[in-house]
Tab-separated table of C-alpha atoms and ligand atoms in Angstrom:
chain	number	residue	atom	x	y	z
A	285	MET	CA	0.000	0.000	0.000
A	286	ALA	CA	1.178	3.506	-0.769
A	287	SER	CA	2.181	5.621	2.242
A	288	THR	CA	-0.754	7.888	1.401
A	289	ALA	CA	-3.288	5.048	1.845
A	290	GLY	CA	-5.973	5.863	4.378
A	291	LYS	CA	-4.952	9.533	4.505
A	292	VAL	CA	-6.339	12.669	2.942
A	293	ILE	CA	-4.295	13.649	-0.143
A	294	LYS	CA	-3.759	17.295	-1.033
A	295	CYS	CA	-3.287	17.761	-4.770
A	296	ARG	CA	-4.064	20.015	-7.714
A	297	ALA	CA	-7.466	19.903	-9.353
A	298	ALA	CA	-9.209	22.046	-11.963
A	299	VAL	CA	-12.387	23.234	-10.247
A	300	ALA	CA	-15.399	24.534	-12.184
A	301	TRP	CA	-16.852	27.115	-9.774
A	302	GLU	CA	-19.341	28.706	-12.151
A	303	ALA	CA	-20.992	27.879	-15.463
A	304	GLY	CA	-18.864	28.868	-18.441
A	305	LYS	CA	-16.056	30.428	-16.347
A	306	PRO	CA	-12.457	29.165	-16.765
A	307	LEU	CA	-11.591	26.248	-14.473
A	308	VAL	CA	-9.446	27.210	-11.479
A	309	ILE	CA	-6.375	25.061	-10.831
A	310	GLN	CA	-6.053	24.887	-7.073
A	311	GLU	CA	-5.262	22.633	-4.157
A	312	VAL	CA	-8.082	20.321	-3.089
A	313	GLU	CA	-8.313	17.652	-0.408
A	314	VAL	CA	-9.194	14.161	-1.591
A	315	ALA	CA	-10.548	11.857	1.124
A	316	PRO	CA	-9.527	8.173	1.202
A	317	PRO	CA	-11.705	5.681	-0.682
A	318	GLN	CA	-14.568	4.168	1.313
A	319	ALA	CA	-16.069	0.671	0.925
A	320	LEU	CA	-15.957	-0.561	-2.696
A	321	GLU	CA	-14.204	2.617	-3.863
A	322	VAL	CA	-10.713	3.193	-5.207
A	323	ARG	CA	-8.527	6.283	-5.247
A	324	LEU	CA	-6.761	6.814	-8.563
A	325	LYS	CA	-3.738	8.870	-9.534
A	326	ILE	CA	-4.773	10.309	-12.898
A	327	LEU	CA	-1.867	10.579	-15.362
A	328	TYR	CA	-3.687	11.670	-18.524
A	329	THR	CA	-7.159	12.974	-19.196
A	330	SER	CA	-8.809	14.452	-22.253
A	331	LEU	CA	-11.782	16.616	-22.990
A	332	CYS	CA	-15.033	15.284	-24.464
A	333	HIS	CA	-17.916	17.488	-25.549
A	334	THR	CA	-20.000	16.114	-22.657
A	335	ASP	CA	-17.657	17.902	-20.185
A	336	VAL	CA	-18.229	21.142	-22.074
A	337	TYR	CA	-22.051	20.782	-21.975
A	338	PHE	CA	-22.039	20.394	-18.195
A	339	TRP	CA	-19.519	23.218	-17.755
A	340	GLU	CA	-21.636	25.557	-19.919
A	341	ALA	CA	-24.765	24.244	-18.118
A	342	LYS	CA	-26.986	25.793	-20.791
A	343	GLY	CA	-28.837	22.626	-21.677
A	344	GLN	CA	-27.977	20.632	-18.531
A	345	THR	CA	-28.657	20.954	-14.807
A	346	PRO	CA	-26.066	23.308	-13.267
A	347	VAL	CA	-24.036	21.674	-10.469
A	348	PHE	CA	-21.156	23.749	-9.042
A	349	PRO	CA	-18.507	23.741	-7.684
A	350	ARG	CA	-17.630	20.583	-9.521
A	351	ILE	CA	-14.617	18.699	-10.860
A	352	LEU	CA	-15.389	17.653	-14.433
A	353	GLY	CA	-13.563	15.117	-16.600
A	354	HIS	CA	-14.347	11.517	-17.533
A	355	GLU	CA	-11.991	10.418	-20.322
A	356	ALA	CA	-8.769	9.422	-18.577
A	357	ALA	CA	-6.143	6.869	-17.614
A	358	GLY	CA	-4.307	6.362	-14.345
A	359	ILE	CA	-2.963	4.103	-11.640
A	360	VAL	CA	-4.665	2.809	-8.495
A	361	GLU	CA	-3.232	4.608	-5.435
A	362	SER	CA	-5.271	2.815	-2.758
A	363	VAL	CA	-8.430	0.762	-2.406
A	364	GLY	CA	-11.313	0.843	0.055
A	365	GLU	CA	-12.770	-2.023	2.068
A	366	GLY	CA	-14.178	-4.902	0.064
A	367	VAL	CA	-12.314	-4.140	-3.177
A	368	THR	CA	-10.883	-7.447	-4.354
A	369	GLU	CA	-10.290	-7.089	-8.090
A	370	LEU	CA	-8.052	-3.996	-7.962
A	371	ALA	CA	-4.831	-3.267	-6.095
A	372	PRO	CA	-2.459	-0.300	-5.764
A	373	GLY	CA	-0.295	0.005	-8.863
A	374	ASP	CA	-2.870	-1.413	-11.304
A	375	HIS	CA	-3.166	0.493	-14.574
A	376	VAL	CA	-6.768	1.487	-15.125
A	377	LEU	CA	-9.289	3.414	-17.175
A	378	PRO	CA	-12.145	5.012	-15.205
A	379	VAL	CA	-15.477	4.927	-17.052
A	380	PHE	CA	-18.555	7.176	-16.694
A	381	THR	CA	-20.866	4.191	-16.581
A	382	GLY	CA	-20.165	1.117	-14.487
A	383	GLU	CA	-20.549	-2.615	-14.250
A	384	CYS	CA	-21.411	-4.062	-10.828
A	385	LYS	CA	-21.477	-7.596	-12.321
A	386	GLU	CA	-24.403	-8.544	-10.066
A	387	CYS	CA	-27.554	-6.808	-11.337
A	388	ALA	CA	-29.931	-8.082	-14.008
A	389	HIS	CA	-28.331	-5.804	-16.616
A	390	CYS	CA	-24.791	-6.903	-15.849
A	391	LYS	CA	-25.888	-10.545	-15.958
A	392	SER	CA	-27.653	-10.019	-19.280
A	393	GLU	CA	-25.605	-10.258	-22.448
A	394	GLU	CA	-27.948	-7.705	-23.983
A	395	SER	CA	-27.351	-4.725	-21.692
A	396	ASN	CA	-24.562	-2.454	-20.468
A	397	MET	CA	-26.953	-0.349	-18.377
A	398	CYS	CA	-25.848	-1.494	-14.919
A	399	GLU	CA	-28.632	-0.807	-12.449
A	400	LEU	CA	-26.294	0.426	-9.712
A	401	LEU	CA	-23.660	2.332	-11.672
A	402	ARG	CA	-25.219	3.428	-14.947
A	403	ILE	CA	-24.429	6.964	-16.059
A	404	ASN	CA	-26.195	9.646	-14.035
A	405	PRO	CA	-24.983	13.173	-14.829
A	406	ASP	CA	-27.038	14.777	-12.068
A	407	ARG	CA	-25.444	12.661	-9.326
A	408	LYS	CA	-22.771	14.732	-7.619
A	409	VAL	CA	-21.706	12.552	-4.665
A	410	MET	CA	-20.522	8.995	-4.066
A	411	ILE	CA	-23.311	6.410	-4.025
A	412	GLY	CA	-21.971	4.674	-0.884
A	413	ASP	CA	-22.607	7.467	1.620
A	414	GLY	CA	-23.964	10.399	-0.392
A	415	GLN	CA	-20.851	12.482	0.347
A	416	ALA	CA	-18.283	14.166	-1.898
A	417	ARG	CA	-14.670	13.007	-1.506
A	418	PHE	CA	-13.285	16.380	-2.668
A	419	SER	CA	-13.187	19.519	-0.552
A	420	VAL	CA	-11.610	22.970	-0.356
A	421	ASN	CA	-11.375	24.441	3.179
A	422	GLY	CA	-14.132	22.069	4.288
A	423	GLN	CA	-16.485	23.026	1.425
A	424	PRO	CA	-17.509	19.989	-0.636
A	425	ILE	CA	-16.583	20.011	-4.323
A	426	TYR	CA	-18.942	17.836	-6.336
A	427	HIS	CA	-18.211	14.860	-8.545
A	428	PHE	CA	-19.064	14.467	-12.233
A	429	LEU	CA	-20.139	11.199	-13.908
A	430	GLY	CA	-18.588	9.320	-10.986
A	431	THR	CA	-15.117	9.996	-12.423
A	432	SER	CA	-13.990	13.669	-11.969
A	433	THR	CA	-10.690	13.158	-13.722
A	434	PHE	CA	-9.602	16.812	-13.864
A	435	SER	CA	-7.758	16.197	-10.595
A	436	GLU	CA	-4.384	14.613	-9.841
A	437	TYR	CA	-6.231	12.184	-7.562
A	438	THR	CA	-9.867	11.135	-7.690
A	439	VAL	CA	-12.122	8.633	-5.943
A	440	VAL	CA	-14.214	6.318	-8.105
A	441	HIS	CA	-16.515	3.361	-7.437
A	442	SER	CA	-14.524	0.189	-8.162
A	443	GLY	CA	-17.299	-0.923	-10.536
A	444	CYS	CA	-16.469	2.027	-12.822
A	445	VAL	CA	-12.811	1.081	-13.238
A	446	ALA	CA	-11.403	-1.203	-15.947
A	447	LYS	CA	-8.066	-2.861	-15.161
A	448	ILE	CA	-5.941	-2.961	-18.297
A	449	ASN	CA	-2.642	-4.393	-19.558
A	450	PRO	CA	0.145	-2.341	-17.888
A	451	GLU	CA	2.051	-2.309	-21.198
A	452	ALA	CA	-0.571	-0.082	-22.818
A	453	PRO	CA	0.579	3.557	-23.211
A	454	LEU	CA	-1.770	5.491	-20.948
A	455	ASP	CA	-1.445	8.717	-22.943
A	456	LYS	CA	-3.065	6.923	-25.905
A	457	VAL	CA	-5.531	4.453	-24.385
A	458	CYS	CA	-7.133	7.192	-22.295
A	459	VAL	CA	-9.317	8.002	-25.349
A	460	LEU	CA	-10.843	4.512	-25.009
A	461	SER	CA	-12.445	5.444	-21.716
A	462	CYS	CA	-15.066	7.492	-23.556
A	463	GLY	CA	-14.830	8.914	-27.086
A	464	PHE	CA	-13.372	6.069	-29.100
A	465	CYS	CA	-15.405	3.229	-27.587
A	466	THR	CA	-18.583	5.305	-27.693
A	467	GLY	CA	-18.387	5.954	-31.433
A	468	PHE	CA	-16.736	2.724	-32.550
A	469	GLY	CA	-19.106	0.601	-30.451
A	470	ALA	CA	-22.175	2.539	-31.642
A	471	THR	CA	-21.370	1.325	-35.141
A	472	VAL	CA	-19.953	-2.170	-34.624
A	473	ASN	CA	-22.074	-3.218	-31.623
A	474	VAL	CA	-25.357	-1.384	-32.260
A	475	ALA	CA	-25.797	-0.188	-35.870
A	476	LYS	CA	-24.022	-3.343	-37.146
A	477	PRO	CA	-23.695	-2.366	-40.811
A	478	LYS	CA	-23.363	-5.234	-43.253
A	479	LYS	CA	-20.377	-5.472	-45.574
A	480	GLY	CA	-20.843	-3.231	-48.583
A	481	SER	CA	-23.485	-1.030	-46.952
A	482	THR	CA	-23.805	2.757	-46.885
A	483	VAL	CA	-23.415	4.487	-43.540
A	484	ALA	CA	-24.043	8.165	-42.711
A	485	ILE	CA	-22.231	9.681	-39.729
A	486	PHE	CA	-23.759	12.879	-38.321
A	487	GLY	CA	-21.112	14.930	-36.490
A	488	LEU	CA	-17.424	14.427	-37.247
A	489	GLY	CA	-15.834	15.117	-33.851
A	490	ALA	CA	-13.822	12.365	-32.164
A	491	VAL	CA	-16.947	10.330	-31.380
A	492	GLY	CA	-18.286	10.549	-34.945
A	493	LEU	CA	-14.909	9.703	-36.464
A	494	ALA	CA	-14.644	6.667	-34.199
A	495	ALA	CA	-18.101	5.692	-35.511
A	496	ALA	CA	-16.774	6.152	-39.076
A	497	GLU	CA	-13.782	3.988	-38.195
A	498	GLY	CA	-16.233	1.322	-37.012
A	499	ALA	CA	-18.050	1.515	-40.356
A	500	ARG	CA	-14.752	1.160	-42.217
A	501	VAL	CA	-13.735	-1.874	-40.137
A	502	ALA	CA	-17.199	-3.403	-40.696
A	503	GLY	CA	-16.639	-3.159	-44.457
A	504	ALA	CA	-19.056	-0.351	-45.373
A	505	SER	CA	-18.538	0.656	-49.001
A	506	ARG	CA	-19.728	4.269	-48.626
A	507	ILE	CA	-19.344	6.358	-45.482
A	508	ILE	CA	-21.023	9.743	-45.755
A	509	GLY	CA	-19.912	12.344	-43.209
A	510	VAL	CA	-22.484	15.017	-42.312
A	511	ASP	CA	-21.313	18.102	-40.419
A	512	LEU	CA	-22.133	21.817	-40.252
A	513	ASN	CA	-18.401	22.533	-40.048
A	514	SER	CA	-16.764	21.767	-43.424
A	515	ASN	CA	-13.318	22.105	-41.822
A	516	ARG	CA	-13.968	18.613	-40.427
A	517	PHE	CA	-14.093	16.985	-43.866
A	518	GLU	CA	-10.389	16.804	-44.723
A	519	THR	CA	-9.523	15.012	-41.467
A	520	ALA	CA	-12.523	12.705	-41.804
A	521	LYS	CA	-11.058	11.193	-44.983
A	522	LYS	CA	-8.375	9.564	-42.794
A	523	PHE	CA	-11.158	7.857	-40.849
A	524	GLY	CA	-12.752	6.256	-43.881
A	525	CYS	CA	-15.348	8.890	-44.861
A	526	THR	CA	-15.791	8.748	-48.620
A	527	GLU	CA	-18.318	11.569	-49.173
A	528	PHE	CA	-19.470	14.653	-47.321
A	529	VAL	CA	-22.592	16.711	-46.838
A	530	ASN	CA	-22.756	20.084	-45.115
A	531	PRO	CA	-26.485	20.699	-44.525
A	532	LEU	CA	-25.852	24.459	-44.589
A	533	GLU	CA	-24.803	24.232	-48.240
A	534	HIS	CA	-28.116	22.742	-49.386
A	535	THR	CA	-31.563	24.262	-49.723
A	536	LYS	CA	-33.232	20.846	-49.335
A	537	PRO	CA	-33.361	19.039	-45.982
A	538	VAL	CA	-30.349	16.767	-45.471
A	539	GLN	CA	-32.669	13.720	-45.386
A	540	GLU	CA	-33.591	14.423	-49.022
A	541	VAL	CA	-29.989	15.072	-50.031
A	542	LEU	CA	-28.969	11.704	-48.582
A	543	ALA	CA	-31.947	9.907	-50.138
A	544	GLU	CA	-30.958	11.221	-53.578
A	545	MET	CA	-27.322	10.223	-53.081
A	546	THR	CA	-28.237	6.678	-52.047
A	547	ASN	CA	-31.295	5.695	-54.026
A	548	GLY	CA	-33.748	6.033	-51.143
A	549	GLY	CA	-31.733	6.276	-47.946
A	550	VAL	CA	-28.639	5.088	-46.119
A	551	ASP	CA	-28.527	1.591	-44.614
A	552	ARG	CA	-27.289	2.909	-41.275
A	553	ALA	CA	-26.983	6.355	-39.666
A	554	VAL	CA	-25.037	7.122	-36.503
A	555	GLU	CA	-25.713	10.489	-34.840
A	556	CYS	CA	-22.790	11.959	-32.865
A	557	THR	CA	-23.719	15.645	-32.534
A	558	GLY	CA	-25.951	16.102	-29.462
A	559	ASN	CA	-28.212	18.247	-31.670
A	560	ILE	CA	-31.888	17.219	-31.711
A	561	ASN	CA	-32.368	18.193	-35.370
A	562	ALA	CA	-29.493	15.941	-36.389
A	563	MET	CA	-31.045	13.110	-34.323
A	564	ILE	CA	-34.344	13.419	-36.188
A	565	GLN	CA	-32.542	13.740	-39.525
A	566	ALA	CA	-30.550	10.583	-38.787
A	567	LEU	CA	-33.724	8.509	-38.387
A	568	GLU	CA	-35.433	10.064	-41.390
A	569	SER	CA	-32.332	9.475	-43.556
A	570	VAL	CA	-32.277	5.696	-43.263
A	571	HIS	CA	-33.758	3.459	-45.929
A	572	ASP	CA	-37.233	2.088	-45.333
A	573	GLY	CA	-37.491	-1.665	-44.880
A	574	TRP	CA	-34.151	-2.144	-43.132
A	575	GLY	CA	-32.503	1.142	-42.145
A	576	VAL	CA	-31.225	1.570	-38.585
A	577	ALA	CA	-30.361	4.918	-36.935
A	578	VAL	CA	-28.350	5.043	-33.699
A	579	LEU	CA	-28.281	8.094	-31.403
A	580	VAL	CA	-25.113	8.789	-29.453
A	581	GLY	CA	-25.054	12.566	-28.829
A	582	VAL	CA	-26.107	13.837	-25.399
A	583	PRO	CA	-29.282	15.906	-25.943
A	584	HIS	CA	-30.336	19.219	-24.383
A	585	LYS	CA	-32.323	18.428	-21.218
A	586	ASP	CA	-35.576	19.732	-22.736
A	587	ALA	CA	-35.118	18.158	-26.172
A	588	GLU	CA	-38.041	16.261	-27.690
A	589	PHE	CA	-37.806	13.874	-30.623
A	590	LYS	CA	-40.577	14.624	-33.125
A	591	THR	CA	-41.084	12.607	-36.249
A	592	HIS	CA	-43.929	11.056	-38.181
A	593	PRO	CA	-44.672	7.498	-36.966
A	594	ILE	CA	-44.860	6.368	-40.593
A	595	HIS	CA	-41.066	6.030	-40.475
A	596	PHE	CA	-41.464	3.184	-37.994
A	597	LEU	CA	-44.364	1.597	-39.874
A	598	ASN	CA	-42.057	1.664	-42.873
A	599	GLU	CA	-39.702	-0.516	-40.834
A	600	LYS	CA	-37.005	1.970	-39.989
A	601	THR	CA	-35.428	1.339	-36.580
A	602	LEU	CA	-34.272	3.934	-34.051
A	603	LYS	CA	-31.818	2.996	-31.307
A	604	GLY	CA	-29.541	4.795	-28.888
A	605	THR	CA	-26.521	3.776	-26.893
A	606	PHE	CA	-24.279	4.781	-24.045
A	607	TYR	CA	-20.637	3.881	-24.297
A	608	GLY	CA	-21.062	1.993	-27.538
A	609	HIS	CA	-22.809	-0.885	-25.767
A	610	TYR	CA	-19.524	-1.951	-24.159
A	611	LYS	CA	-19.555	-3.331	-20.623
A	612	PRO	CA	-16.679	-1.331	-19.162
A	613	ARG	CA	-14.940	-3.873	-16.936
A	614	THR	CA	-15.507	-6.888	-19.176
A	615	ASP	CA	-14.948	-5.363	-22.610
A	616	LEU	CA	-12.485	-2.499	-22.162
A	617	PRO	CA	-9.446	-4.691	-21.362
A	618	VAL	CA	-10.187	-6.567	-24.614
A	619	VAL	CA	-10.349	-3.324	-26.619
A	620	VAL	CA	-6.978	-2.330	-25.111
A	621	GLU	CA	-5.540	-5.656	-26.345
A	622	GLN	CA	-6.954	-4.955	-29.821
A	623	TYR	CA	-5.091	-1.641	-29.774
A	624	LEU	CA	-1.865	-3.322	-28.608
A	625	LYS	CA	-2.155	-5.814	-31.494
A	626	GLY	CA	-2.335	-2.904	-33.926
A	627	GLU	CA	-5.986	-3.423	-34.850
A	628	LEU	CA	-7.106	0.072	-33.793
A	629	GLU	CA	-5.455	3.374	-34.616
A	630	LEU	CA	-5.893	5.676	-31.640
A	631	GLU	CA	-3.044	8.064	-32.478
A	632	LYS	CA	-4.982	9.782	-35.224
A	633	PHE	CA	-7.621	10.932	-32.714
A	634	ILE	CA	-5.024	12.809	-30.695
A	635	THR	CA	-4.471	16.213	-32.302
A	636	HIS	CA	-3.326	18.342	-29.350
A	637	SER	CA	-1.760	18.061	-25.923
A	638	VAL	CA	-1.475	20.556	-23.072
A	639	PRO	CA	-0.038	20.497	-19.541
A	640	PHE	CA	-2.681	20.357	-16.791
A	641	SER	CA	-1.904	23.965	-15.865
A	642	GLU	CA	-3.277	24.958	-19.300
A	643	ILE	CA	-6.440	22.842	-19.263
A	644	ASN	CA	-8.578	25.835	-20.219
A	645	LYS	CA	-6.874	25.790	-23.646
A	646	ALA	CA	-8.445	22.383	-24.296
A	647	PHE	CA	-11.868	23.987	-23.745
A	648	GLU	CA	-11.007	26.823	-26.143
A	649	LEU	CA	-10.008	24.326	-28.852
A	650	MET	CA	-13.237	22.366	-28.497
A	651	LEU	CA	-15.379	25.506	-28.518
A	652	ALA	CA	-13.606	26.632	-31.685
A	653	GLY	CA	-14.302	23.230	-33.293
A	654	GLN	CA	-10.575	22.611	-33.665
A	655	GLY	CA	-8.933	19.232	-33.372
A	656	LEU	CA	-10.340	15.978	-32.054
A	657	ARG	CA	-8.845	15.024	-28.742
A	658	CYS	CA	-6.546	17.181	-26.621
A	659	ILE	CA	-4.592	15.086	-24.109
A	660	ILE	CA	-4.050	16.853	-20.789
A	661	HIS	CA	-0.809	15.814	-19.062
A	662	MET	CA	-1.439	15.837	-15.328
A	663	ASP	CA	2.234	16.308	-14.416
A	664	GLY	CA	2.486	19.638	-16.233
B	1240	NAD	P1	-17.422	17.392	-30.960
B	1240	NAD	O1	-17.907	18.733	-30.584
B	1240	NAD	O2	-15.952	17.208	-31.122
B	1240	NAD	O3	-18.126	16.966	-32.351
B	1240	NAD	C1	-19.485	17.227	-32.653
B	1240	NAD	C2	-19.601	17.569	-34.156
B	1240	NAD	O4	-21.003	17.671	-34.483
B	1240	NAD	C3	-18.967	18.916	-34.536
B	1240	NAD	O5	-18.058	18.727	-35.607
B	1240	NAD	C4	-20.174	19.786	-34.954
B	1240	NAD	O6	-19.855	20.717	-35.997
B	1240	NAD	C5	-21.173	18.725	-35.417
B	1240	NAD	N1	-22.582	19.160	-35.402
B	1240	NAD	C6	-23.243	19.843	-34.423
B	1240	NAD	N2	-24.542	20.013	-34.757
B	1240	NAD	C7	-24.710	19.411	-35.946
B	1240	NAD	C8	-25.845	19.220	-36.813
B	1240	NAD	N3	-27.051	19.712	-36.503
B	1240	NAD	N4	-25.658	18.533	-37.975
B	1240	NAD	C9	-24.435	18.047	-38.313
B	1240	NAD	N5	-23.328	18.188	-37.538
B	1240	NAD	C10	-23.473	18.856	-36.364
B	1240	NAD	O7	-18.020	16.361	-29.876
B	1240	NAD	P2	-17.585	14.857	-29.477
B	1240	NAD	O8	-16.676	14.910	-28.296
B	1240	NAD	O9	-17.175	14.108	-30.701
B	1240	NAD	O10	-18.980	14.292	-28.932
B	1240	NAD	C11	-20.062	14.112	-29.839
B	1240	NAD	C12	-21.363	13.873	-29.083
B	1240	NAD	O11	-21.333	12.599	-28.430
B	1240	NAD	C13	-21.620	14.898	-27.974
B	1240	NAD	O12	-23.011	15.177	-27.959
B	1240	NAD	C14	-21.222	14.147	-26.729
B	1240	NAD	O13	-21.861	14.657	-25.566
B	1240	NAD	C15	-21.736	12.769	-27.078
B	1240	NAD	N6	-21.211	11.637	-26.298
B	1240	NAD	C16	-22.073	10.603	-26.025
B	1240	NAD	C17	-21.635	9.480	-25.345
B	1240	NAD	C18	-22.526	8.290	-25.132
B	1240	NAD	O14	-22.108	7.336	-24.480
B	1240	NAD	N7	-23.739	8.272	-25.679
B	1240	NAD	C19	-20.308	9.434	-24.890
B	1240	NAD	C20	-19.449	10.506	-25.209
B	1240	NAD	C21	-19.906	11.601	-25.913
B	1241	ZN	ZN1	-24.778	-3.980	-12.685
């Protein structure tokens, strides 16, 4: 056990005190892990658009002060009572949704929606005792998605931690803990395009490009990237996109543009924007008879999906998924092995890196629509 085990750790964290205001890097106190929890030393974290939504708190419930961050990699510092599958020194990826391995969902092959640990963005404390493990001068600082990785140390439920091969480079595999698996899994595990099919990807950020990568690996013959930002198109070619549509450059609705390009509709559509219009367009763009649309983007809290039911009578299917239908503890170590064998190219998702002291730059890049993933080095 580390000499810090059982003690409060003082370390740097990036605290979001107010909606939309730059994060403040400051010293926080991190309490020791309680029963079934682990305390992690975070080495690398990156920014996903979901962090930005909750920081802006325009379309989501505001919870402040809070430590954001959920895409990360680190090492177990100490474990709480009852933790048997993790030990100090283990290399791990924390995940925003968990796997208790005991509930009906975890026991079902069909679900990754663990009853106990499924994603809950409004939860701001640990489930064990309803308390926060972070504080500043005795004031609690709230958790985010059960991970709060914008801190040198964080406390996470052991069911939300995947133990991975220690040979994996943590500065690369950290993108597996959200963005890559979310997009890639949405295509290969949920949309399941057949070889030779046509797939539309709405939103070409890191999640959408991982979805495109999934379509490429599945053998899709045409991958049509749809984005309002045409600057995304050049990069998207490296991820297998063969054609592009910017809805702003057409007078017709994008559904009609896609129908004309594909003789009636795409076989699969994967939505990775978080925009409700794109979600509706994704469903309406798929071919009748067999088309499947999969929603991945996190919607505005008041969003409503409106479409004519005839789409369903015409045998189009609408699905959605968290974390690409992967069970974090069972499946993530396998995905890491796939990367180590050279089957997945994670490097091309990483376009920027900044030291932790400059974490606000990562937010600026995402808000400007620049780059895919910015890796934040916690030692800097
Ligand atoms: P990103 O900002 O890097 O990329 C989003 C892209 O969508 C941008 O290029 C933007 O121009 C484009 N876009 C926005 N509105 C559009 C519209 N109406 N039509 C076409 N394109 C549009 O974000 P990201 O990090 O890649 O995340 C993508 C989405 O996935 C976000 O909503 C994020 O919250 C969500 N997400 C979901 C899960 C999950 O498990 N379901 C996990 C992680 C992220
Ligand atoms: Zn469970």
